[in-house]
PDB file of C-alpha atoms (C1' of nucleotides) in Angstrom:
ATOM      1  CA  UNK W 811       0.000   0.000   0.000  1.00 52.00           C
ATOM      2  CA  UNK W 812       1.419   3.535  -0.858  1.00 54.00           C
ATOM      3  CA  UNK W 813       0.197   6.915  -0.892  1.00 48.00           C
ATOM      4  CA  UNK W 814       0.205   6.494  -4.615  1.00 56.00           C
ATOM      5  CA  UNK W 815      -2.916   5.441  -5.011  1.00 48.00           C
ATOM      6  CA  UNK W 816      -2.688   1.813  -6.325  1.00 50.00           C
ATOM      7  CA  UNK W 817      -3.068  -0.693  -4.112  1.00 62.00           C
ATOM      8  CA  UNK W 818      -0.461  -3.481  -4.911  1.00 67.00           C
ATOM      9  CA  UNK W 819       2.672  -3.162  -5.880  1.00 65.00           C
ATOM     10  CA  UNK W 820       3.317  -0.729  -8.552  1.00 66.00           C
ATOM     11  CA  UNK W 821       5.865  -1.019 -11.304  1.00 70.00           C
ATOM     12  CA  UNK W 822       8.381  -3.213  -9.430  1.00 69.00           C
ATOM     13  CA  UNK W 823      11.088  -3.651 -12.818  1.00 75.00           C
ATOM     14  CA  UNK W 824      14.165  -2.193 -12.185  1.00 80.00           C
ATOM     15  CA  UNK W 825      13.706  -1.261  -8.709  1.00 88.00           C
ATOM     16  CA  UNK W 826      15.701  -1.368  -5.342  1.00 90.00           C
ATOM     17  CA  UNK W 827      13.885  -2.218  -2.308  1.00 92.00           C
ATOM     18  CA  UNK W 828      15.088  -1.179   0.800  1.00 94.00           C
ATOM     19  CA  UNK W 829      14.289  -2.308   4.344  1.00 95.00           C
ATOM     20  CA  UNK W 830      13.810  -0.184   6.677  1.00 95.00           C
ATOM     21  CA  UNK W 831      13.718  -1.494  10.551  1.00 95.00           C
ATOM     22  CA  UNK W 832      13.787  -0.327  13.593  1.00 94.00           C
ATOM     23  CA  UNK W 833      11.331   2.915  12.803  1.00 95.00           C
ATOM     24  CA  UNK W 834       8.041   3.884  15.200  1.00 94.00           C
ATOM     25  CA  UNK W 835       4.932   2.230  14.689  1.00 92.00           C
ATOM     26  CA  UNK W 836       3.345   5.749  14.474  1.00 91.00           C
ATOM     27  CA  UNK W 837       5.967   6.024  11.458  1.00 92.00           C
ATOM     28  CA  UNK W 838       3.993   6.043   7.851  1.00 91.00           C
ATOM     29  CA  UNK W 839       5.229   5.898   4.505  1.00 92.00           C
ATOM     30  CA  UNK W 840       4.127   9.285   4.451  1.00 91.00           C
ATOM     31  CA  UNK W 841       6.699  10.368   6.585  1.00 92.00           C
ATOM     32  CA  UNK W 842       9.177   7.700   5.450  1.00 94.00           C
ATOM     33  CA  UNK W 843       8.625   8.884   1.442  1.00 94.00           C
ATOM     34  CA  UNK W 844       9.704  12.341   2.130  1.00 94.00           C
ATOM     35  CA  UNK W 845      12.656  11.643   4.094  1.00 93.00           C
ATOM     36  CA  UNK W 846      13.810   9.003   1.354  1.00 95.00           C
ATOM     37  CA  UNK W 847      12.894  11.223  -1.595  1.00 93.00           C
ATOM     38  CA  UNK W 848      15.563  13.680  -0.673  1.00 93.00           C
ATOM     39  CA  UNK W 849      18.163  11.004  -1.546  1.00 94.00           C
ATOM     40  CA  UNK W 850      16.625   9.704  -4.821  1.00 94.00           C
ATOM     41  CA  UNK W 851      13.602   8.765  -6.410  1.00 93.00           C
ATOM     42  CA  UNK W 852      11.511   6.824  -4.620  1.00 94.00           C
ATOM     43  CA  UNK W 853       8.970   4.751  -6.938  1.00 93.00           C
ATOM     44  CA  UNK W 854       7.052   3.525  -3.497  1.00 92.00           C
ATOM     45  CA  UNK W 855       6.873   3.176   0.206  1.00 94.00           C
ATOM     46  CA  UNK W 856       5.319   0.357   1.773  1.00 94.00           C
ATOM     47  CA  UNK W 857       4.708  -0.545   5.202  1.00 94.00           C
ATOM     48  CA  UNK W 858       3.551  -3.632   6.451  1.00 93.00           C
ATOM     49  CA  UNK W 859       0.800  -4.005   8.407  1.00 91.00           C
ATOM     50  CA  UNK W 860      -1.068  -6.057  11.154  1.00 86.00           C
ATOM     51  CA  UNK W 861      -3.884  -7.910   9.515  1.00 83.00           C
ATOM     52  CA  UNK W 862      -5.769  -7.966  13.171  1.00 83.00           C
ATOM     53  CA  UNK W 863      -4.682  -4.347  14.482  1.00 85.00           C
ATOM     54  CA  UNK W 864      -3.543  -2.858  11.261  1.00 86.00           C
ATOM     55  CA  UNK W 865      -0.613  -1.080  12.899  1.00 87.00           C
ATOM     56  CA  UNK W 866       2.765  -0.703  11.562  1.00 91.00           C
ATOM     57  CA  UNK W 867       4.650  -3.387  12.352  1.00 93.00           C
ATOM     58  CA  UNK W 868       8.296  -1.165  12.938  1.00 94.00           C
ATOM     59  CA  UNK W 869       9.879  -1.952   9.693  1.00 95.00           C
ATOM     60  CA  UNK W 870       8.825   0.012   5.843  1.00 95.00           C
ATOM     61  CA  UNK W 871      10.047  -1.012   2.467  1.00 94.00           C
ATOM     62  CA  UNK W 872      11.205   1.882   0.436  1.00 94.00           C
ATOM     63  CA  UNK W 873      11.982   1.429  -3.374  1.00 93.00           C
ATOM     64  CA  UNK W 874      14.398   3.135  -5.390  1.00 93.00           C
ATOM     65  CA  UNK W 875      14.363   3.958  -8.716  1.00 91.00           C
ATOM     66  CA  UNK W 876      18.579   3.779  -8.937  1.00 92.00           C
ATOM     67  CA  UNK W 877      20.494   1.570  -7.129  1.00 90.00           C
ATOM     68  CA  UNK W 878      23.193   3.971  -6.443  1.00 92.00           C
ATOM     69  CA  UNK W 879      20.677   6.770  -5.226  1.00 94.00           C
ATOM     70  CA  UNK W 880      19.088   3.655  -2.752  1.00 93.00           C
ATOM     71  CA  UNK W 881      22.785   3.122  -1.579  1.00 92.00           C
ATOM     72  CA  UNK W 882      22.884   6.544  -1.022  1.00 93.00           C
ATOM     73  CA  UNK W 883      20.026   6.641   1.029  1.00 94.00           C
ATOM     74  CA  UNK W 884      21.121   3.444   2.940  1.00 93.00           C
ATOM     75  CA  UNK W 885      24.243   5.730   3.918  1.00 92.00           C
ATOM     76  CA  UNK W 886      22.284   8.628   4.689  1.00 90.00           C
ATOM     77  CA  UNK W 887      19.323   7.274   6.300  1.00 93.00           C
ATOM     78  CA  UNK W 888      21.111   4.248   8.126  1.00 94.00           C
ATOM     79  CA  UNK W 889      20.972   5.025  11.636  1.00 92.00           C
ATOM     80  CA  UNK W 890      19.091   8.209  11.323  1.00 92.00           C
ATOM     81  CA  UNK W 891      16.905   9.065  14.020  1.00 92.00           C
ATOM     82  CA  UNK W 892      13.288   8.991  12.628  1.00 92.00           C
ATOM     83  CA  UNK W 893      10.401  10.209  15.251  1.00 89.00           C
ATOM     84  CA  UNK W 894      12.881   9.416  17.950  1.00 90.00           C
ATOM     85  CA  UNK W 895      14.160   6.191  16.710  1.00 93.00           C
ATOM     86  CA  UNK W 896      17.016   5.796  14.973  1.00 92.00           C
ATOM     87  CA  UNK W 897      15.759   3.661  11.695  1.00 94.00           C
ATOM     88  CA  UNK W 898      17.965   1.260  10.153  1.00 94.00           C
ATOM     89  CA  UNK W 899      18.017   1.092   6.291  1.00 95.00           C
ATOM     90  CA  UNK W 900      19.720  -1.570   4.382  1.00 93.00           C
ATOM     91  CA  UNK W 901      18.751  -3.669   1.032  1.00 93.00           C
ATOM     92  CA  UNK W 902      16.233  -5.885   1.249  1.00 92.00           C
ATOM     93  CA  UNK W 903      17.705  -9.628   0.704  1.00 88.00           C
ATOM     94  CA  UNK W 904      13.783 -10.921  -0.432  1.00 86.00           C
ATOM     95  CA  UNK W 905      11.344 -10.062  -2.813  1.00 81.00           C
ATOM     96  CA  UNK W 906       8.036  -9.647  -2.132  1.00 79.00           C
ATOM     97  CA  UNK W 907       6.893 -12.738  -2.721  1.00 78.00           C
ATOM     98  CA  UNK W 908       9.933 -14.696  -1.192  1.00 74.00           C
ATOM     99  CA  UNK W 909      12.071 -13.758  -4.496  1.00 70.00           C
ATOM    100  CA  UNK W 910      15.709 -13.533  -4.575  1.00 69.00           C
ATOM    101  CA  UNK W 911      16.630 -10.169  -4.877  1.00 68.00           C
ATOM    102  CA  UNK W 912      20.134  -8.672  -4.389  1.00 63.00           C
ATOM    103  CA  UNK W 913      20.814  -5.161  -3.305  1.00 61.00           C
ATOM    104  CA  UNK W 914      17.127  -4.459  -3.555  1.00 56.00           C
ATOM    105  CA  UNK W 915      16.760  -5.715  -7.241  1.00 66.00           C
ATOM    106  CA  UNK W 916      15.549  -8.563  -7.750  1.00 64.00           C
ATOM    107  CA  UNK W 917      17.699 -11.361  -9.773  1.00 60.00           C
ATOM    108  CA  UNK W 918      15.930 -14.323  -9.068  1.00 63.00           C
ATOM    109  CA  UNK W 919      12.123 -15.150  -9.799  1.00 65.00           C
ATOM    110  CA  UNK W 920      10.352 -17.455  -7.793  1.00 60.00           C
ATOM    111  CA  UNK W 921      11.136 -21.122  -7.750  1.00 55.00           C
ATOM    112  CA  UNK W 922       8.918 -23.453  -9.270  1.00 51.00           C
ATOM    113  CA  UNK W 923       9.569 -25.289  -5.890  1.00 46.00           C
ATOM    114  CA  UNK W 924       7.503 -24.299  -3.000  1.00 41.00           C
ATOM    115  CA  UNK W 925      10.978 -24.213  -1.058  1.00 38.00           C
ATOM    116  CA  UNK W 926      11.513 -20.797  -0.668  1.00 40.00           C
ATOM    117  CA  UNK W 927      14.825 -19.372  -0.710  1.00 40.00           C
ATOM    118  CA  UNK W 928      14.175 -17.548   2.808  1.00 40.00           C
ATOM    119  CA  UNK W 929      14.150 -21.503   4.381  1.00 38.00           C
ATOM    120  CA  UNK W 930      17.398 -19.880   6.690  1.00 39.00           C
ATOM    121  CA  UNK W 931      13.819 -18.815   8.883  1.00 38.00           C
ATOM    122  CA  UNK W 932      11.925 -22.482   9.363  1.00 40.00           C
ATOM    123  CA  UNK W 933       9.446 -20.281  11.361  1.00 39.00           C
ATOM    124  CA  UNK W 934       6.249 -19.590   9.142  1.00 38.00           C
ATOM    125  CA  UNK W 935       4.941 -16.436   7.742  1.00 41.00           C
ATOM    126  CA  UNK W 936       1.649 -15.141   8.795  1.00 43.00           C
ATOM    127  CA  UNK W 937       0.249 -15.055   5.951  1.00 41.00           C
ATOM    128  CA  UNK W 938       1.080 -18.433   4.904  1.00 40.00           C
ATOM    129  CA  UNK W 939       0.325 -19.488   7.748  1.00 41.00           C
ATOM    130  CA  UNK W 940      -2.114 -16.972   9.379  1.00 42.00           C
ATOM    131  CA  UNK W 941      -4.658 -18.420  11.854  1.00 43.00           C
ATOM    132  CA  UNK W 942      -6.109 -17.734  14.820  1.00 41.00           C
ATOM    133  CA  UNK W 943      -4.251 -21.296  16.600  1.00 39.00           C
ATOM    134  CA  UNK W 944      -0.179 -19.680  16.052  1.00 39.00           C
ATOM    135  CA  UNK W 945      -0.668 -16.333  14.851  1.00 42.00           C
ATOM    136  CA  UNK W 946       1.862 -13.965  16.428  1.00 41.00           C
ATOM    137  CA  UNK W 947       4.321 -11.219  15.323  1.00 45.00           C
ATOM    138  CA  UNK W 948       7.928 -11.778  15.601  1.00 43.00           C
ATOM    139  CA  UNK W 949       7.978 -10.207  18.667  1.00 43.00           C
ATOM    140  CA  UNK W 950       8.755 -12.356  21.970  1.00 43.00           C
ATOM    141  CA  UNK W 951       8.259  -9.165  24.065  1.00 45.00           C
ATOM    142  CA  UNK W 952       4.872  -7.966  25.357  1.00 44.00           C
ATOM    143  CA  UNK W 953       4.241  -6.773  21.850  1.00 45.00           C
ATOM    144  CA  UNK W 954       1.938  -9.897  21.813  1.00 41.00           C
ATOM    145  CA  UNK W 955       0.478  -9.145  24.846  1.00 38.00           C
ATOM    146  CA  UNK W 956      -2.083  -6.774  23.488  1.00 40.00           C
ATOM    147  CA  UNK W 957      -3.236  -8.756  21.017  1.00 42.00           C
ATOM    148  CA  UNK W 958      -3.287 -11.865  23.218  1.00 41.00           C
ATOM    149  CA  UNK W 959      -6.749 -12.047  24.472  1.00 38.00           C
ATOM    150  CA  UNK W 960      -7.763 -14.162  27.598  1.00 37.00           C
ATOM    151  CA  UNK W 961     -10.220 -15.182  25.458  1.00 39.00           C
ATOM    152  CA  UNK W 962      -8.223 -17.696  23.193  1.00 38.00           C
ATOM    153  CA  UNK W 963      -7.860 -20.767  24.747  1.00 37.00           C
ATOM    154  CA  UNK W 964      -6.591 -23.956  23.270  1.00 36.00           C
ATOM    155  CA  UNK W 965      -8.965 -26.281  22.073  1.00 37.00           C
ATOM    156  CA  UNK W 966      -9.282 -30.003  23.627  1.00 34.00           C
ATOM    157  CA  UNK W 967      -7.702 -32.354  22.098  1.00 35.00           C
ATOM    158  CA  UNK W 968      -9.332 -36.149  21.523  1.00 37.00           C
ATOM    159  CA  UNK W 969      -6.730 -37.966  24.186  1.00 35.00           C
ATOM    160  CA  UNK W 970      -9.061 -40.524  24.590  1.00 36.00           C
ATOM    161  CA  UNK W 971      -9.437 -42.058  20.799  1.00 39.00           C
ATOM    162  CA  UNK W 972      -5.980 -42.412  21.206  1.00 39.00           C
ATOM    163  CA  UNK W 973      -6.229 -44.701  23.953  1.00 39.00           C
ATOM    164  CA  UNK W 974      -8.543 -47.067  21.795  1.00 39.00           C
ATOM    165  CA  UNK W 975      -6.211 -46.825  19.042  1.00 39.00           C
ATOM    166  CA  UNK W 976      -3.391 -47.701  21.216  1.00 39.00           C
ATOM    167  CA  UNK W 977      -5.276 -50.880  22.219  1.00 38.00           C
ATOM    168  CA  UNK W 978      -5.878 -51.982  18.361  1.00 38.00           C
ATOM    169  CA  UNK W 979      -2.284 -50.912  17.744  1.00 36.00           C
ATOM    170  CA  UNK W 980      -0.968 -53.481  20.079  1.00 38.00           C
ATOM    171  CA  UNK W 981      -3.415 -55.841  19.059  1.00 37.00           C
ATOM    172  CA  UNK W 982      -2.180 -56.185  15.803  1.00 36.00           C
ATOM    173  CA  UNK W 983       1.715 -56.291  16.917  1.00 36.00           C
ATOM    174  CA  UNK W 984       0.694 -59.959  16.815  1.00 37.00           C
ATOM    175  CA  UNK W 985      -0.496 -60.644  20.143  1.00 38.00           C
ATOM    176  CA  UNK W 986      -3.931 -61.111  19.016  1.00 35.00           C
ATOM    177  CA  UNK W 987      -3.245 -65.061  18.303  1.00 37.00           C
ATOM    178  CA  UNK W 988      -1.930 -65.678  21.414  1.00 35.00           C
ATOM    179  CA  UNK W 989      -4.105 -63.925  23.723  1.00 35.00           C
ATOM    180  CA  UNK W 990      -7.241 -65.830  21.768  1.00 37.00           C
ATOM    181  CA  UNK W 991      -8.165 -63.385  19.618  1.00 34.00           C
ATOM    182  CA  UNK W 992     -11.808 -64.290  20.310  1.00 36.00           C
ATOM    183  CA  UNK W 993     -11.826 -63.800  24.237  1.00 37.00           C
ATOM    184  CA  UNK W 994      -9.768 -60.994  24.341  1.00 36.00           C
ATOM    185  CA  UNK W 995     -11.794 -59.496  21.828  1.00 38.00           C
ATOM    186  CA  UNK W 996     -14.824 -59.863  23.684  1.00 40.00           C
ATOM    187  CA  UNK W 997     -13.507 -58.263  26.676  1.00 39.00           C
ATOM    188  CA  UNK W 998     -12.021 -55.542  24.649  1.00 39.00           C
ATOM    189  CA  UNK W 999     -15.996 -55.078  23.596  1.00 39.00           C
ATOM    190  CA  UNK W1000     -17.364 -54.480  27.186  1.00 39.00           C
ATOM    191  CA  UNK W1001     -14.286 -52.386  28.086  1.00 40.00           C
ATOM    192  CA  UNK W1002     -14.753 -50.271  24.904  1.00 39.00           C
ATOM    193  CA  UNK W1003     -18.415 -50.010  26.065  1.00 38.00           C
ATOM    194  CA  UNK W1004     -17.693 -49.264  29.342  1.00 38.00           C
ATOM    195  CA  UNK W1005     -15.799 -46.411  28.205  1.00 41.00           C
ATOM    196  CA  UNK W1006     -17.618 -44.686  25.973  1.00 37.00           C
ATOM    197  CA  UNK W1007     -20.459 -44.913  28.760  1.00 39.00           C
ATOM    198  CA  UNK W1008     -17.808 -43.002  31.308  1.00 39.00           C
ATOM    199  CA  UNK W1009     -17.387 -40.142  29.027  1.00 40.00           C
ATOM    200  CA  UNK W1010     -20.842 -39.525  28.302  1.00 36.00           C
ATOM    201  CA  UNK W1011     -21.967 -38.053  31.525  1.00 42.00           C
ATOM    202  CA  UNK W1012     -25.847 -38.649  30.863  1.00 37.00           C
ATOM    203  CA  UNK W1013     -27.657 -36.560  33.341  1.00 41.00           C
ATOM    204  CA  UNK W1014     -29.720 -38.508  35.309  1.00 47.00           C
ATOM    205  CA  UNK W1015     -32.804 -36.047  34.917  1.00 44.00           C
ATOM    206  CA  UNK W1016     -32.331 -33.161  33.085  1.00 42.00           C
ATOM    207  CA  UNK W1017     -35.229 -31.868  34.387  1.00 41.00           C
ATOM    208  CA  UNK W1018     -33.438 -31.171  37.638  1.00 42.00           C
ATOM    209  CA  UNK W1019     -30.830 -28.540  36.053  1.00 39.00           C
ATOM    210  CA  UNK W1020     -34.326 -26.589  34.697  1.00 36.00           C
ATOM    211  CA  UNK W1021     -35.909 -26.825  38.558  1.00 41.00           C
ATOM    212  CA  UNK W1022     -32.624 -24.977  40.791  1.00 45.00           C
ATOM    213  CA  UNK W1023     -33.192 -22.125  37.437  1.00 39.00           C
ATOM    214  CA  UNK W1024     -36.848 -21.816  37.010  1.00 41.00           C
ATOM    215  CA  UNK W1025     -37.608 -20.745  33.751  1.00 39.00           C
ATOM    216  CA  UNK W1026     -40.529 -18.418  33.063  1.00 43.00           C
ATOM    217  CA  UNK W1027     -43.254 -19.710  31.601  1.00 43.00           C
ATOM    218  CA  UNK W1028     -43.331 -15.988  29.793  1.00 40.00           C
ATOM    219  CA  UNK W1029     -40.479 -14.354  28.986  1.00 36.00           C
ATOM    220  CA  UNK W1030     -40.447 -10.897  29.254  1.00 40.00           C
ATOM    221  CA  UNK W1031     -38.400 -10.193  26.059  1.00 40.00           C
ATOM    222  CA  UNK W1032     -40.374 -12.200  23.298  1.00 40.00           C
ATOM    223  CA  UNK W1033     -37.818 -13.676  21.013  1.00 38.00           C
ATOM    224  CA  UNK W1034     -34.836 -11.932  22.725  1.00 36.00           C
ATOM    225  CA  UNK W1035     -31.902 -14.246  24.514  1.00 35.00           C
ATOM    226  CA  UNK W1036     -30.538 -12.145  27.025  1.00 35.00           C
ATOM    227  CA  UNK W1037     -28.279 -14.885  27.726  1.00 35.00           C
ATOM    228  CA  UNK W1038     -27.086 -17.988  26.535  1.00 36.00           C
ATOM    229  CA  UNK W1039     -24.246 -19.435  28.883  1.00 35.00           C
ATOM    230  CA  UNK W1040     -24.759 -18.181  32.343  1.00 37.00           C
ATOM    231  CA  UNK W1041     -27.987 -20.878  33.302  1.00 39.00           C
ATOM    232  CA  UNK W1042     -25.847 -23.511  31.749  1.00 39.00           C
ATOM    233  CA  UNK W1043     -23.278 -22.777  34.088  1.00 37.00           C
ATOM    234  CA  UNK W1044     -24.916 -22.678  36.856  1.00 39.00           C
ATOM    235  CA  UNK W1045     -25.938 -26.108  37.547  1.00 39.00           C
ATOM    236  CA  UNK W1046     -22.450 -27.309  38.918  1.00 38.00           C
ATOM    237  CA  UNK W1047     -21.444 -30.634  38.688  1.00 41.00           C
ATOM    238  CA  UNK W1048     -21.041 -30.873  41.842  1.00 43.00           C
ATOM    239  CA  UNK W1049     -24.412 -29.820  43.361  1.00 42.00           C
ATOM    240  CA  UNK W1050     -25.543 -32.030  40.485  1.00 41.00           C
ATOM    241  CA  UNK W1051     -23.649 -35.050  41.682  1.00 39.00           C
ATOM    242  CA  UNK W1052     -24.145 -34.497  45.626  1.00 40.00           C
ATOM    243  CA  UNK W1053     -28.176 -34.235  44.761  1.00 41.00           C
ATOM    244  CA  UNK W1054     -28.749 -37.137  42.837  1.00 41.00           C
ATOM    245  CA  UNK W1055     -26.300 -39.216  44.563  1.00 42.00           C
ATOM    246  CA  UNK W1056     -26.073 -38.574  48.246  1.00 40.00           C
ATOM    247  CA  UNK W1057     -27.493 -36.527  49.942  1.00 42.00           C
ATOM    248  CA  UNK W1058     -25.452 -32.825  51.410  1.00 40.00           C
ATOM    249  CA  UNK W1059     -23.662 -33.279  54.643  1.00 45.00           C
ATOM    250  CA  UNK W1060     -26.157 -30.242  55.646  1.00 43.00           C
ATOM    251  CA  UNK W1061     -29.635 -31.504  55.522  1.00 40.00           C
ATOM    252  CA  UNK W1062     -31.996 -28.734  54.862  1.00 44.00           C
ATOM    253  CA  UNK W1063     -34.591 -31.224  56.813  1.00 44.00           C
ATOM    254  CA  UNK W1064     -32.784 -31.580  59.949  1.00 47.00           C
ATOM    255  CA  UNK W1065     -32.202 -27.948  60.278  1.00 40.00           C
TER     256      UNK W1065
ATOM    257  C1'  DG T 932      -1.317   4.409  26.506  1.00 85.60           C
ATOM    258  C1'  DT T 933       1.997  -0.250  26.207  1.00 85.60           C
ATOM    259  C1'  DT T 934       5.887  -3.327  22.471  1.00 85.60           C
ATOM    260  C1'  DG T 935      11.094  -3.721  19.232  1.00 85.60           C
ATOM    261  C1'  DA T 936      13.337  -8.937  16.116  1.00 85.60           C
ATOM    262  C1'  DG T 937      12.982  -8.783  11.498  1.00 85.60           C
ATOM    263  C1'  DC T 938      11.974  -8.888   5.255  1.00 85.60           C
ATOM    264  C1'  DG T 939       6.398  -6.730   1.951  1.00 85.60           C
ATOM    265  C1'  DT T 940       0.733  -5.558   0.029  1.00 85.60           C
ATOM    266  C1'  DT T 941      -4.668  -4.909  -3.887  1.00 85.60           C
TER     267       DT T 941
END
DNA sequence: GTTGAGCGTT
């Protein structure tokens, strides 16, 4: 994206990128194109951007028209201090789209390969890889922190399938013969029943978690959920449990 | 309001 008013990448033949690191996040190309311009022409700025926030992400991509005016403006603008941080401009070393490129220009297309040439970082890209499971900016600092959200948790995973499989696995080492196939089978059955039974908490009346909540008959807001969690949560599994299975240590009757 | 290694988009 550039003030330029295209939205890709404009006319990218000929031209030296350079990176630029290490500026503000307030920084825009806007104020990066006019500080680069000085030193030569300047075909576009680009700064990358958080998909999620949209914030800079600290580093621009400026691209030269001449290599020699780019170099120029790696001298000049290397180590410059930009709205208080002192920006660090060098030639970009890939394309943008993972293409070799060498002092900004770019010599090599892409591969037909899928192996990039940037495999020196195994780590995946965001955008290749941009969900909401891993996504994260390079940053190990407390840059993530914002964006972290007590919200995401990780999702369960299916430990118990495994178990099962496990149990087949072994079965099939070549045991089967020797244990009797048929008995052990057979047992196998009931414990495989058995466990899918323990899992499956069936409530023993469901009717009960409805009676500690009573519902309205009439609800004042006519097709309007005010909520959708909070009853579900609370009928505990323990009150649940203690009710239907023995009775509380404190008997409401003897008091 | 915060952060800080690195390589890019409609």
């Amino acid at each position: 994206m550039s003030h330029f008013g295209r939205s890709g990448p404009p006319d990218i033949k000929d031209t030296y990128s350079l990176l630029v690191l290490n500026i503000s996040f307030r920084t825009t190309a806007d104020d990066l194109f006019p500080l680069f311009d000085r030193y030569g022409k300047v075909v576009d700025v680009f700064i990358p951007r958080d998909r999620r926030t949209g914030e800079s992400r600290g580093f621009a991509f400026v691209r030269y028209k001449y290599a020699d005016e780019a170099q120029k403006a790696v001298d000049r603008l290397d180590g410059r201090n930009v709205d208080g941080r002192n920006i660090m401009v060098q030639f970009a070393k890939y394309g943008p789209n993972a293409e070799r490129i060498q002092k900004g220009r770019i010599v090599e297309a892409i591969p037909k390969t899928r192996g990039r040439s940037r495999s020196r970082s195994p780590r995946h890209r965001y955008r290749d890889d941009y969900r909401e499971k891993d996504y994260r900016r390079r940053s190990h600092s407390r840059s993530r922190g914002r964006y972290e959200s007590d919200r995401y948790h990780e999702r369960e995973r299916d430990h118990r399938r495994r178990s099962r499989s496990q149990s087949r696995s072994r079965s099939r080492s070549g045991s089967l013969d020797y244990y009797g196939g048929r008995g052990r089978d057979d047992r196998r059955s009931r414990s495989v029943s058995y466990d899918s039974a323990s899992p499956i908490r069936h409530i023993p009346s469901p009717e009960r978690s409805l009676t500690p909540h009573r519902t309205p008959p009439s609800s004042p807001n006519k097709g309007s959920h005010s909520v959708r969690s909070p009853p579900s949560r609370n009928v505990s599994p323990q009150d649940r449990g203690a009710n239907s299975r023995s009775p509380s240590p404190r008997s409401p009757n003897e008091d």
